[in-house]
XYZ file of C-alpha atoms in Angstrom:
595
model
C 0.000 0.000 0.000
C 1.153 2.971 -0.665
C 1.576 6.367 1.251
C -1.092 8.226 -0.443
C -3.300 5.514 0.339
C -2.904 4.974 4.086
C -3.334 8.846 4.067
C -6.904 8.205 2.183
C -7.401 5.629 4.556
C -6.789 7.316 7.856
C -8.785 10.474 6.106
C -11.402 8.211 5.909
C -11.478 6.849 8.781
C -11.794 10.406 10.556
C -14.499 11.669 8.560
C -16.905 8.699 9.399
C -16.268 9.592 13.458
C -16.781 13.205 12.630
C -19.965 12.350 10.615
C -21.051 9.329 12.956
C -20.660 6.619 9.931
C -18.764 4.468 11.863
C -21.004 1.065 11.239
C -20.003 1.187 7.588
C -16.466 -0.875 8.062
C -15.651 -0.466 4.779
C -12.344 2.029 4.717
C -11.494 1.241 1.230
C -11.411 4.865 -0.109
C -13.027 3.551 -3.154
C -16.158 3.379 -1.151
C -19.039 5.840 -2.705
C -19.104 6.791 1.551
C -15.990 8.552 1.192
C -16.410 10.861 -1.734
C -20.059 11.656 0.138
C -18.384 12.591 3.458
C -15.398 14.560 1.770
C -18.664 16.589 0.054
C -20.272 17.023 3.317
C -17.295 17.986 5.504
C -16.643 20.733 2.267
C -20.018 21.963 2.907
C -20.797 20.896 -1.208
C -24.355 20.113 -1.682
C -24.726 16.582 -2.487
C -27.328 14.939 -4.999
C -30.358 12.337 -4.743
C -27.930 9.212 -5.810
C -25.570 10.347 -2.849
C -28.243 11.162 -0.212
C -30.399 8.083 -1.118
C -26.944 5.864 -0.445
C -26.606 7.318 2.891
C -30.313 6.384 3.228
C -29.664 2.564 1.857
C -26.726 2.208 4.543
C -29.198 3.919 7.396
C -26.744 6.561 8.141
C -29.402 8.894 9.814
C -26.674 10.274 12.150
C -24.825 11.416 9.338
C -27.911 12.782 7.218
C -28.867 15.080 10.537
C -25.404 16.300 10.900
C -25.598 17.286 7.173
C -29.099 18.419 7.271
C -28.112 20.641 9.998
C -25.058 22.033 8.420
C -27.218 22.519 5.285
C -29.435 25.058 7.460
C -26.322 26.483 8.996
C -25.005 27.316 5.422
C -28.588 29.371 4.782
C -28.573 31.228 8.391
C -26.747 34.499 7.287
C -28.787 34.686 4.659
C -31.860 34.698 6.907
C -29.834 37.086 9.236
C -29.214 39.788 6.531
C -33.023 39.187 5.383
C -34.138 39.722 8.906
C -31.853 42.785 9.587
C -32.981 43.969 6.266
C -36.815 44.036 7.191
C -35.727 45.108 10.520
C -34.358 48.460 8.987
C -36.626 49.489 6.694
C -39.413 48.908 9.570
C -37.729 51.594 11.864
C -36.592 53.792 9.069
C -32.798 53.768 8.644
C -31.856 55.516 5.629
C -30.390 53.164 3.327
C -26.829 55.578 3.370
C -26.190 54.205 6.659
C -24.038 50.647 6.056
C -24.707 48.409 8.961
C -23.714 44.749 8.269
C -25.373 41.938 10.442
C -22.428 41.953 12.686
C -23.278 45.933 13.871
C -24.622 46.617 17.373
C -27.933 48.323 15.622
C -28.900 44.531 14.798
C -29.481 43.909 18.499
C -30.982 47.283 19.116
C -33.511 46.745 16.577
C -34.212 43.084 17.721
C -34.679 44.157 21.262
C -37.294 47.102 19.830
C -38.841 44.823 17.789
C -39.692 42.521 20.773
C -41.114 44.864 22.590
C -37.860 45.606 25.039
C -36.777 48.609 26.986
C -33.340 50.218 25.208
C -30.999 50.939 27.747
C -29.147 54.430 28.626
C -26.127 52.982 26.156
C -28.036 51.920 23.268
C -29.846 55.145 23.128
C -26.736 56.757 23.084
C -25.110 54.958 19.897
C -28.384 55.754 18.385
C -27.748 59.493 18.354
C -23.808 59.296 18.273
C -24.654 57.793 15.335
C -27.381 60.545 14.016
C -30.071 57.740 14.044
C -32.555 60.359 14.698
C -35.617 58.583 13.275
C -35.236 55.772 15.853
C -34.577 57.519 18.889
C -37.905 59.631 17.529
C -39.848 55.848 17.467
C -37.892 54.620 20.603
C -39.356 58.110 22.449
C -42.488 57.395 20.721
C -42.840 53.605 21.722
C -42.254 55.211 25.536
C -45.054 57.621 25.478
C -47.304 55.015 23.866
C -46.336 53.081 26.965
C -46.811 55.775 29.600
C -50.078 56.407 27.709
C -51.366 52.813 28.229
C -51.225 53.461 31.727
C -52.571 56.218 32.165
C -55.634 55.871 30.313
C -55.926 52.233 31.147
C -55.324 50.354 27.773
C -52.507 47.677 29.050
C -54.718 44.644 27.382
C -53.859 45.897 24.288
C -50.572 44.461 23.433
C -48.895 46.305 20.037
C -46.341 49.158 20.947
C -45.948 50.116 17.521
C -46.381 53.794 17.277
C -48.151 53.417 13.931
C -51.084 51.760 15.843
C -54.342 53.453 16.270
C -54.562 53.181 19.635
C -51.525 55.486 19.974
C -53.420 58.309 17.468
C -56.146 58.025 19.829
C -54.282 57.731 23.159
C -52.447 61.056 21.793
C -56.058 63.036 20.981
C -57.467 61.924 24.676
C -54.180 63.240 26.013
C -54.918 66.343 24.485
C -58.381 66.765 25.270
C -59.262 66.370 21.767
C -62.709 64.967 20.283
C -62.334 61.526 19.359
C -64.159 60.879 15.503
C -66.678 58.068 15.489
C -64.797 55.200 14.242
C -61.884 56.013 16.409
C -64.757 55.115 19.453
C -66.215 52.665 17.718
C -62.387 50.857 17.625
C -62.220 51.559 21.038
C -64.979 49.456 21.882
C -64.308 46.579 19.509
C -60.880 46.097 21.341
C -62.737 46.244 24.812
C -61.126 49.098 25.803
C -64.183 50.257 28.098
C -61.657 52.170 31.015
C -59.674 54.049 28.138
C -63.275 54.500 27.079
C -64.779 55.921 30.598
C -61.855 58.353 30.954
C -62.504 60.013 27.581
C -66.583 60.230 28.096
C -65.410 61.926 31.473
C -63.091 64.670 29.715
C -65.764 64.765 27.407
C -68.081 65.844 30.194
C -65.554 68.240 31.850
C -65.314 70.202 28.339
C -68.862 70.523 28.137
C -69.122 71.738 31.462
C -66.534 74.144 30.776
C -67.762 75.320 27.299
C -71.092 76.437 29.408
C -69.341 78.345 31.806
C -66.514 79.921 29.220
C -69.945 81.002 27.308
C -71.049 82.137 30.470
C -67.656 84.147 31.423
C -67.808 85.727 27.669
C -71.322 86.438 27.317
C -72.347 84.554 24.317
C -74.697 82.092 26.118
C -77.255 83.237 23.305
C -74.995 80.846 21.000
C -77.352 77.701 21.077
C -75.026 75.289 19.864
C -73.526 73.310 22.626
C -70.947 71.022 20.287
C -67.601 70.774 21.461
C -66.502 71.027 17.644
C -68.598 74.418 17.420
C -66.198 76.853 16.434
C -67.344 79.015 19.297
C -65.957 76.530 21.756
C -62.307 77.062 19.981
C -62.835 80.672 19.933
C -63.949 80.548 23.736
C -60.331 78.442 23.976
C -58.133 81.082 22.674
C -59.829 84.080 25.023
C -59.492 82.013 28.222
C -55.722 81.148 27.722
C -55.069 85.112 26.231
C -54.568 84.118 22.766
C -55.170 86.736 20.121
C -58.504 86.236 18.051
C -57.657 86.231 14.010
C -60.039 88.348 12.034
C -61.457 85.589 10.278
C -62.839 84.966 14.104
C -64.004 88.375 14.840
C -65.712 88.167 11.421
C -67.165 84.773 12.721
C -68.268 86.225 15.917
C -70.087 89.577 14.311
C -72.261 86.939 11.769
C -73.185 85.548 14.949
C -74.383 88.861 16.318
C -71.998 88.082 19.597
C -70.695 91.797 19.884
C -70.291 91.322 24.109
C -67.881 88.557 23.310
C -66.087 90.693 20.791
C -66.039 93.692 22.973
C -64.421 91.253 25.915
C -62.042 89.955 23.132
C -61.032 94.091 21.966
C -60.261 95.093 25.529
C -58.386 91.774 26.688
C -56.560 92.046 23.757
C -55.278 95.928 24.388
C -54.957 94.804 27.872
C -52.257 92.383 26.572
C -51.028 95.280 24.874
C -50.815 97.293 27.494
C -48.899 94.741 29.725
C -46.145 94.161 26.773
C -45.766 98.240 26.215
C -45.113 98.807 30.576
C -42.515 95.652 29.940
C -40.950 97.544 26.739
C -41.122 100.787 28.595
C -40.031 99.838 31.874
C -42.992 101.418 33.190
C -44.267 97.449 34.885
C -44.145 99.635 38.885
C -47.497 101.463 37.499
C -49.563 98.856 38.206
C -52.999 100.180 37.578
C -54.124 98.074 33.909
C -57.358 100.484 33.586
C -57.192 101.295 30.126
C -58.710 104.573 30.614
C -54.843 105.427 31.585
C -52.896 108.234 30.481
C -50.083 105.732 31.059
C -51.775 103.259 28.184
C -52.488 106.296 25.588
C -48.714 107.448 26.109
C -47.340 104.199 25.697
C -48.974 103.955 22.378
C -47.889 106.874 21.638
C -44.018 106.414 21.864
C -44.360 102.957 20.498
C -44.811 104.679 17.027
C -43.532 107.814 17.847
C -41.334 108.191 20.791
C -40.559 111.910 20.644
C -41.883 112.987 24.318
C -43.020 116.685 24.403
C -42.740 118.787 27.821
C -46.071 117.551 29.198
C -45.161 113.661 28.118
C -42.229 114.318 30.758
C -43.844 116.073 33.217
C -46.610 113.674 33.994
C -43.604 110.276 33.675
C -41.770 112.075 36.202
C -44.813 112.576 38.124
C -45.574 108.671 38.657
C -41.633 107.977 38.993
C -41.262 106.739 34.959
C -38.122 108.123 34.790
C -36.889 105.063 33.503
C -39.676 105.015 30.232
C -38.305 108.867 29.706
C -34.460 107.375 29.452
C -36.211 104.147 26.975
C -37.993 106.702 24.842
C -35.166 109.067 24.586
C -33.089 106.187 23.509
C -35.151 105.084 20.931
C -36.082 108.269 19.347
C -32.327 108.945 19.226
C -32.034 105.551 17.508
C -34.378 106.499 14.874
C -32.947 109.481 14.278
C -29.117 108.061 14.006
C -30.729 105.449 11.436
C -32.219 108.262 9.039
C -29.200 109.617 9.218
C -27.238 106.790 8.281
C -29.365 105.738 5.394
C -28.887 109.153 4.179
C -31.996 111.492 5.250
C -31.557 115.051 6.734
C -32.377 116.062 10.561
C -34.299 119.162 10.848
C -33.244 122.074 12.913
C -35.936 120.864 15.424
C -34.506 117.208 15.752
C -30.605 118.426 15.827
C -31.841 120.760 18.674
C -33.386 117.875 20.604
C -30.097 116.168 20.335
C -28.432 118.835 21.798
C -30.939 119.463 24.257
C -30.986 115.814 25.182
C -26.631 115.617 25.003
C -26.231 113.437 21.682
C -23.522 115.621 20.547
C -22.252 111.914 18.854
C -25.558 111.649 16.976
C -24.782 115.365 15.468
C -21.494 115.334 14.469
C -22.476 112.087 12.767
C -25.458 113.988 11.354
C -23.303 116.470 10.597
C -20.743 114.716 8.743
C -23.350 113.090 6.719
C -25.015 116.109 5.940
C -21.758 117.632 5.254
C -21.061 115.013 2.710
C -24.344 115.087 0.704
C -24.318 119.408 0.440
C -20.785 118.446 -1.005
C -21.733 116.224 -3.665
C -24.992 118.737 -4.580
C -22.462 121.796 -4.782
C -19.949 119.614 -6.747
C -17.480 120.295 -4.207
C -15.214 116.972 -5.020
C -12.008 117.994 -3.098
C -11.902 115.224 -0.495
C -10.164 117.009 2.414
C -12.582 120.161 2.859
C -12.554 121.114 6.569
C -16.597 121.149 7.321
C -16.340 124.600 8.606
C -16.840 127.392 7.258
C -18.325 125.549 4.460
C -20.984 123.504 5.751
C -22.342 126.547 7.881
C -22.436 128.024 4.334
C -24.353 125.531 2.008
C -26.815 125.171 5.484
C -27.282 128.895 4.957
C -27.559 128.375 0.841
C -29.929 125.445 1.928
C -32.309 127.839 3.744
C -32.134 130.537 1.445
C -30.291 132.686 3.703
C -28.104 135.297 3.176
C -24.734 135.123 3.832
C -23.076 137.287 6.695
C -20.223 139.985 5.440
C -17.765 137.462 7.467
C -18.439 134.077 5.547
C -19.196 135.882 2.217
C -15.239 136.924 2.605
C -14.677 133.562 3.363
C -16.490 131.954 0.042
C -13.755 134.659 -1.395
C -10.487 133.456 0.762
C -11.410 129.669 -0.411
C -11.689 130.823 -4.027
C -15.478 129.702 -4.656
C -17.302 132.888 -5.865
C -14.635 133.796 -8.420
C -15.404 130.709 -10.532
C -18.780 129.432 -12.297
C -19.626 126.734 -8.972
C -22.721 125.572 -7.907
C -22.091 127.788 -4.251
C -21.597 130.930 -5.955
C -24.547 130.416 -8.231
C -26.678 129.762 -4.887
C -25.300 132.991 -3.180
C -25.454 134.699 -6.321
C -29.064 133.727 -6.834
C -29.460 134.872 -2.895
C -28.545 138.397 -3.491
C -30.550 138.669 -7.241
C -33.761 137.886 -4.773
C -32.425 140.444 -2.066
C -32.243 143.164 -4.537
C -35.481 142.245 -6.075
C -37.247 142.841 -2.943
C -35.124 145.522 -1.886
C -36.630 147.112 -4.799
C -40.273 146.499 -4.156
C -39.653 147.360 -0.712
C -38.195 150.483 -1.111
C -38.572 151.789 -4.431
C -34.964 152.603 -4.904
C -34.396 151.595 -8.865
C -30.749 150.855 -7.856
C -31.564 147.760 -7.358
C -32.466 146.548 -10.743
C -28.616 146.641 -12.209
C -27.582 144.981 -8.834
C -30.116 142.152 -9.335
C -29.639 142.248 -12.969
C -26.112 141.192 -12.035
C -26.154 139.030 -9.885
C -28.676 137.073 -11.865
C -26.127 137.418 -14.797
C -23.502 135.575 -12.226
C -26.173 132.794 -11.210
C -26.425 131.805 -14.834
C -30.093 133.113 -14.902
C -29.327 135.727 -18.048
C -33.184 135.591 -18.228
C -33.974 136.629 -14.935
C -31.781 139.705 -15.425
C -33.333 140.207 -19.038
C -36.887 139.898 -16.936
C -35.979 142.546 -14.503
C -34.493 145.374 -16.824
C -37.041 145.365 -18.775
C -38.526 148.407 -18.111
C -39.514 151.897 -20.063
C -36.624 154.164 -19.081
C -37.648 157.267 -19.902
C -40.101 156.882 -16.950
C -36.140 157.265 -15.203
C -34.259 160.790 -14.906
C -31.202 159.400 -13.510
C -28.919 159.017 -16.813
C -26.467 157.323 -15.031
C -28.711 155.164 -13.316
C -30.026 154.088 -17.252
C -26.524 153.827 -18.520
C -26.076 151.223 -15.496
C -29.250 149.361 -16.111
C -28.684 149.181 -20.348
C -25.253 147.886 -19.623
C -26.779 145.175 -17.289
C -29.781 144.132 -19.801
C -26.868 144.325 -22.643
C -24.444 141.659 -21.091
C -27.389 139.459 -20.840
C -28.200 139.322 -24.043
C -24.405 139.050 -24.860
C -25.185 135.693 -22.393
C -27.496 134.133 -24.463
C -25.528 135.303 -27.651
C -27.908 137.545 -28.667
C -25.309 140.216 -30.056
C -27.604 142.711 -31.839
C -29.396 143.392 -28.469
C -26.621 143.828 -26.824
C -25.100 146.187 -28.843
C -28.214 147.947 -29.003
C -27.842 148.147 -25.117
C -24.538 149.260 -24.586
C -24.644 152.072 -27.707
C -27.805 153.285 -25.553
C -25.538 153.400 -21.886
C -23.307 155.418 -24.137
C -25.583 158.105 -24.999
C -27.048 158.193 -21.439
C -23.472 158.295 -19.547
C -20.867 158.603 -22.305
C -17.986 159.445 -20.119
C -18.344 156.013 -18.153
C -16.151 153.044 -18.667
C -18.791 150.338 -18.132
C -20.846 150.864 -22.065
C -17.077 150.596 -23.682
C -15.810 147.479 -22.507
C -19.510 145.949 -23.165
C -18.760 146.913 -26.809
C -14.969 145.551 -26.772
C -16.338 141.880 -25.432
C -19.457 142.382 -28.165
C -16.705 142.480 -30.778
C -14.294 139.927 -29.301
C -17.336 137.529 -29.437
C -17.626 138.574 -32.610
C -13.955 137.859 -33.707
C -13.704 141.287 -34.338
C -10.600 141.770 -32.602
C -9.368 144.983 -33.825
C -12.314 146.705 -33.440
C -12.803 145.213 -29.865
C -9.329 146.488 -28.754
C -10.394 149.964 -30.304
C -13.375 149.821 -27.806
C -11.588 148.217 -24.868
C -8.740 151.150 -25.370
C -11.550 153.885 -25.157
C -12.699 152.070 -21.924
C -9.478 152.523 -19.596
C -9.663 155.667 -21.565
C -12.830 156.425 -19.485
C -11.331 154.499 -16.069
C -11.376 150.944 -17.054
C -8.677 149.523 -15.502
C -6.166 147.384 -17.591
C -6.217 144.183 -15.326
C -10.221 144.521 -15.312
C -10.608 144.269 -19.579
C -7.660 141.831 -19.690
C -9.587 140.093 -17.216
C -12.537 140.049 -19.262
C -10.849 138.977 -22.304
C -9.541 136.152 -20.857
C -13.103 135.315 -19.639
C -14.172 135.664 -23.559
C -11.430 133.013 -24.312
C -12.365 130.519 -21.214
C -16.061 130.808 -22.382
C -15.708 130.369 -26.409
C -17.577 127.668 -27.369
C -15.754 127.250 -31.096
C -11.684 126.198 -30.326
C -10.204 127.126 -33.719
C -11.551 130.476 -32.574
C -10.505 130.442 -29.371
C -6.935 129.434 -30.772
C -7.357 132.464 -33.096
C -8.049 134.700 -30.606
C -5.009 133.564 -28.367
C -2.729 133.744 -31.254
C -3.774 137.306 -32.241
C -3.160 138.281 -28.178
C 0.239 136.865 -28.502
C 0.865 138.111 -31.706
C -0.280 141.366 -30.585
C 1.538 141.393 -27.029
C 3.080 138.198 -26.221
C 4.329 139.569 -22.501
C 1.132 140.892 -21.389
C -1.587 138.421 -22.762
C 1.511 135.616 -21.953
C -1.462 133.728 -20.162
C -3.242 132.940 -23.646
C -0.508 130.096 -24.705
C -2.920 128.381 -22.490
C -5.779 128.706 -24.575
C -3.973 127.690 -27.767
C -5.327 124.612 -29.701
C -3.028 122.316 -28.642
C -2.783 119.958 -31.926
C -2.059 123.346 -34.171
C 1.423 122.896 -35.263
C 2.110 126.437 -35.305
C 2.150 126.641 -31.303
């Protein structure tokens, strides 16, 4: 024999002691026994010639032990099925991998048979965010404590998706039960869970009588506990605001006492939460005839307290409710601010009455900032004063004070074409104008006339010189007034009429300076340059002063609206005196070669 065989042999021979085929002698390993048992102990499935020849050779041991195995090989199977259904009954979300070897598996096998969860289990459930099952695990507990207390132990499920839990829940909340949740009630025998609810039942009714009672709408002859009155009734007793849908409810039903009740509880509420706001809760009267209540209301939408408002809080010791209010007014006011609205003289007073200096320079600064921006001032490092005293005064059509009018002319903002000097400018036209009604003194027509010309308002100026002078004996008053009207029209380039004007101031006052230089800026507009010069000479002739017409000739040149003219003109002025009228290179067209 050789080795492999007495190894097949002694295999052999083990196998039939583990299988319990020892009364088959045969250990010839060509015996069909052998191959069987090396099938079984593999855990291969065998066929109907094998298991029928353990049969012939009654080998029940053996078929038991394989049998058994058999179911063995099928358990996890059955486990994982089990676990499966197990899962999907309490709700774990199929992201969650738990294999059958997890501690949920127990969890959920001690739930499903109706076991307590201990302290530890609870707590892998949430470590594990297995919300959903603590939520049925809390659930299966108050289903329990509800059995008890509404006497429904017989009744065996703990499933909170029974019906007696739905029910158990509505009795615990002194909710109506429906019919067929009574009717279930008593087909499960359930007469003491039954006896408890007809008693709450009668408790309700006894208390919807006396809550109709209490608000006077006993008239109401419906005495259903699912009358809508009842839940209306509810809400009063336990000071819960009435929605209008249930006032309107209440007025069909003609019930005005219970509505009446339901205003003045209702402002009584009010009035509790506005002394709480207000810190006025040690006025403990809740009469709503109050002065306290009406004032209260008052600050909540307007908290500004006039002189009376304080005397009578300081009279019942509300000094506290003064502080609140001031607070909050203050408040409002910093947040108009801050979204960019403008504090009256009125509110910056308060503030300064009331020591919010912080609140005005804020409002002040803010203020400061949007009067900039209007005025076109864009220089970002303008001190605020004198300026902002200024625009305030431009703001409220004020005149300006001899002081900060020599200011405006220190910081260099009436001698250019700004929107402050047009304001001031604008100021003074007005002044005059009523100067003139006022007094009568026709003076004040070329000073309006003027200063309208320097707001940019030619027609204003044109408006107010129009007049018949030969109703005036004062020539040089006429010559004054026809040189005003003339540079107007010279504004609006309307060079006929001005020349008209000025050859008229020259007949009325020839020996002024004033009608001349009109005439030498009517021909420089022109391009008559010659003929201006021959104008502007007979001007300083008459007192003009040579800084004042080169002045205005460089004003001509700023204010041309053509460039190749403007770039003639500044090349005649060189041309013609290239030290004195120097300034003109910078009026040159600055692509013109011959520069």
């Amino acid at each position: 024999m050789g080795k492999d065989d007495q190894i097949r042999f002694k295999h052999f021979a083990e196998l039939k002691c583990k299988y319990q085929a020892t009364q088959c002698e045969d250990l010839s390993p060509s015996n069909l026994l052998y191959l069987i048992l090396r099938k079984i102990d593999l855990e291969i499935e065998l066929n109907e010639l094998e298991f029928n020849c353990l049969k012939e050779n009654r080998l029940f041991e053996t078929i038991e032990i394989f049998q058994l195995q058999k179911f063995k090989l099928g358990e996890r199977k059955r486990l994982e099925a089990e676990f499966s259904h197990l899962k999907a009954k309490y709700k774990v979300s199929k992201t969650w991998e738990f294999s059958v070897e997890s501690f949920l598996y127990p969890i959920l096998w001690k739930l499903d048979s109706g076991n307590n969860l201990t302290d530890s289990e609870l707590q892998f459930l949430q470590d594990n965010k297995l919300t959903q099952i603590v939520a049925i695990v809390q659930d299966i507990r108050k289903f329990s404590v509800l059995k008890q207390k509404y006497q429904a132990t017989k009744f065996q499920d703990l499933s909170p998706d029974s019906k007696l839990y739905k029910i158990l829940l509505k009795i615990d909340t002194e909710a109506s039960l429906s019919e067929s949740e009574y009717e279930w009630l008593l087909n499960h025998e359930l007469f003491k869970t039954i006896e408890i609810f007809e008693q709450q039942e009668s408790a309700k009714q006894a208390k919807f009588t006396q809550l109709k009672i209490k608000y006077r709408a006993s008239k109401y002859p419906d005495t259903s506990l699912s009358s809508k009155l009842y839940l209306i009734l509810q809400k009063l007793d336990t000071e819960t605001k009435l929605i209008s849908s249930e006032i309107h409810w209440l007025e069909q039903q003609g019930l005005t006492d219970t509505i009446n009740i339901a205003e003045e509880l209702e402002k009584k509420r009010e009035f509790i939460a506005l002394k709480v706001k207000y810190k006025a809760t040690k006025y403990t009267d809740l009469s709503l005839s109050s002065d306290l209540y009406n004032l209260l209301k008052k600050i909540d939408t307007h908290p500004q307290l006039n002189k009376s408002d304080i005397k009578y809080l300081r009279g019942i010791n509300l000094t506290e409710t003064i502080e609140f209010a001031n607070q909050k007014y203050a408040s409002i006011l910093k947040s108009r601010i801050e979204s960019g609205g403008v504090l009256s003289d009125a509110e910056i007073g308060w503030l300064r009455n009331n020591k919010y200096e912080d609140i005005i320079i804020l409002a002040q600064e803010k203020h400061f900032a949007i009067l900039k921006r209007k005025y076109c001032l864009i220089a970002p490092a303008l001190p605020i004063e004198p300026l902002y005293e200024i625009m305030l005064k431009l703001e409220k059509q004020e005149r300006l004070d001899a002081v900060l009018v020599v200011q405006l002319i220190e910081k260099g903002l009436l001698s250019h074409d700004g929107m402050i000097a047009r304001a001031y400018y604008r100021l003074e036209a007005e002044f005059y104008e009523s100067e003139m009604k006022r007094t009568g003194n026709k003076w004040s027509i070329p000073n309006a006339s003027s200063c309208w010309r320097k707001a940019k308002e030619p027609e204003q100026a044109l408006k107010i010189t129009n007049l018949d002078l030969n109703k005036i004996n004062d020539n040089k008053l006429k010559s004054a007034i026809s040189v005003s009207r003339g540079a107007a029209f010279r504004d609006i380039d309307k060079l006929d009429n001005a020349e008209i004007c000025a050859m008229q101031a020259i007949d009325y006052q020839p020996d002024t300076h004033q009608p001349y230089t009109l005439m030498g800026a009517i021909c420089y507009d022109r391009y008559q340059y010659d003929k201006g010069n021959v104008w502007f000479e007979k001007a300083i002739q008459r007192g003009a002063e040579t800084e004042d017409i080169d002045a205005e000739i460089k004003r001509i040149l700023k204010n041309a609206k053509n460039d190749d003219k403007r770039d003639e003109a500044a090349q005649y002025l060189l041309k013609k005196d290239a030290k004195r009228y120097a300034w003109a290179k910078d009026y040159l067209n600055k692509q013109n070669p011959q520069k």
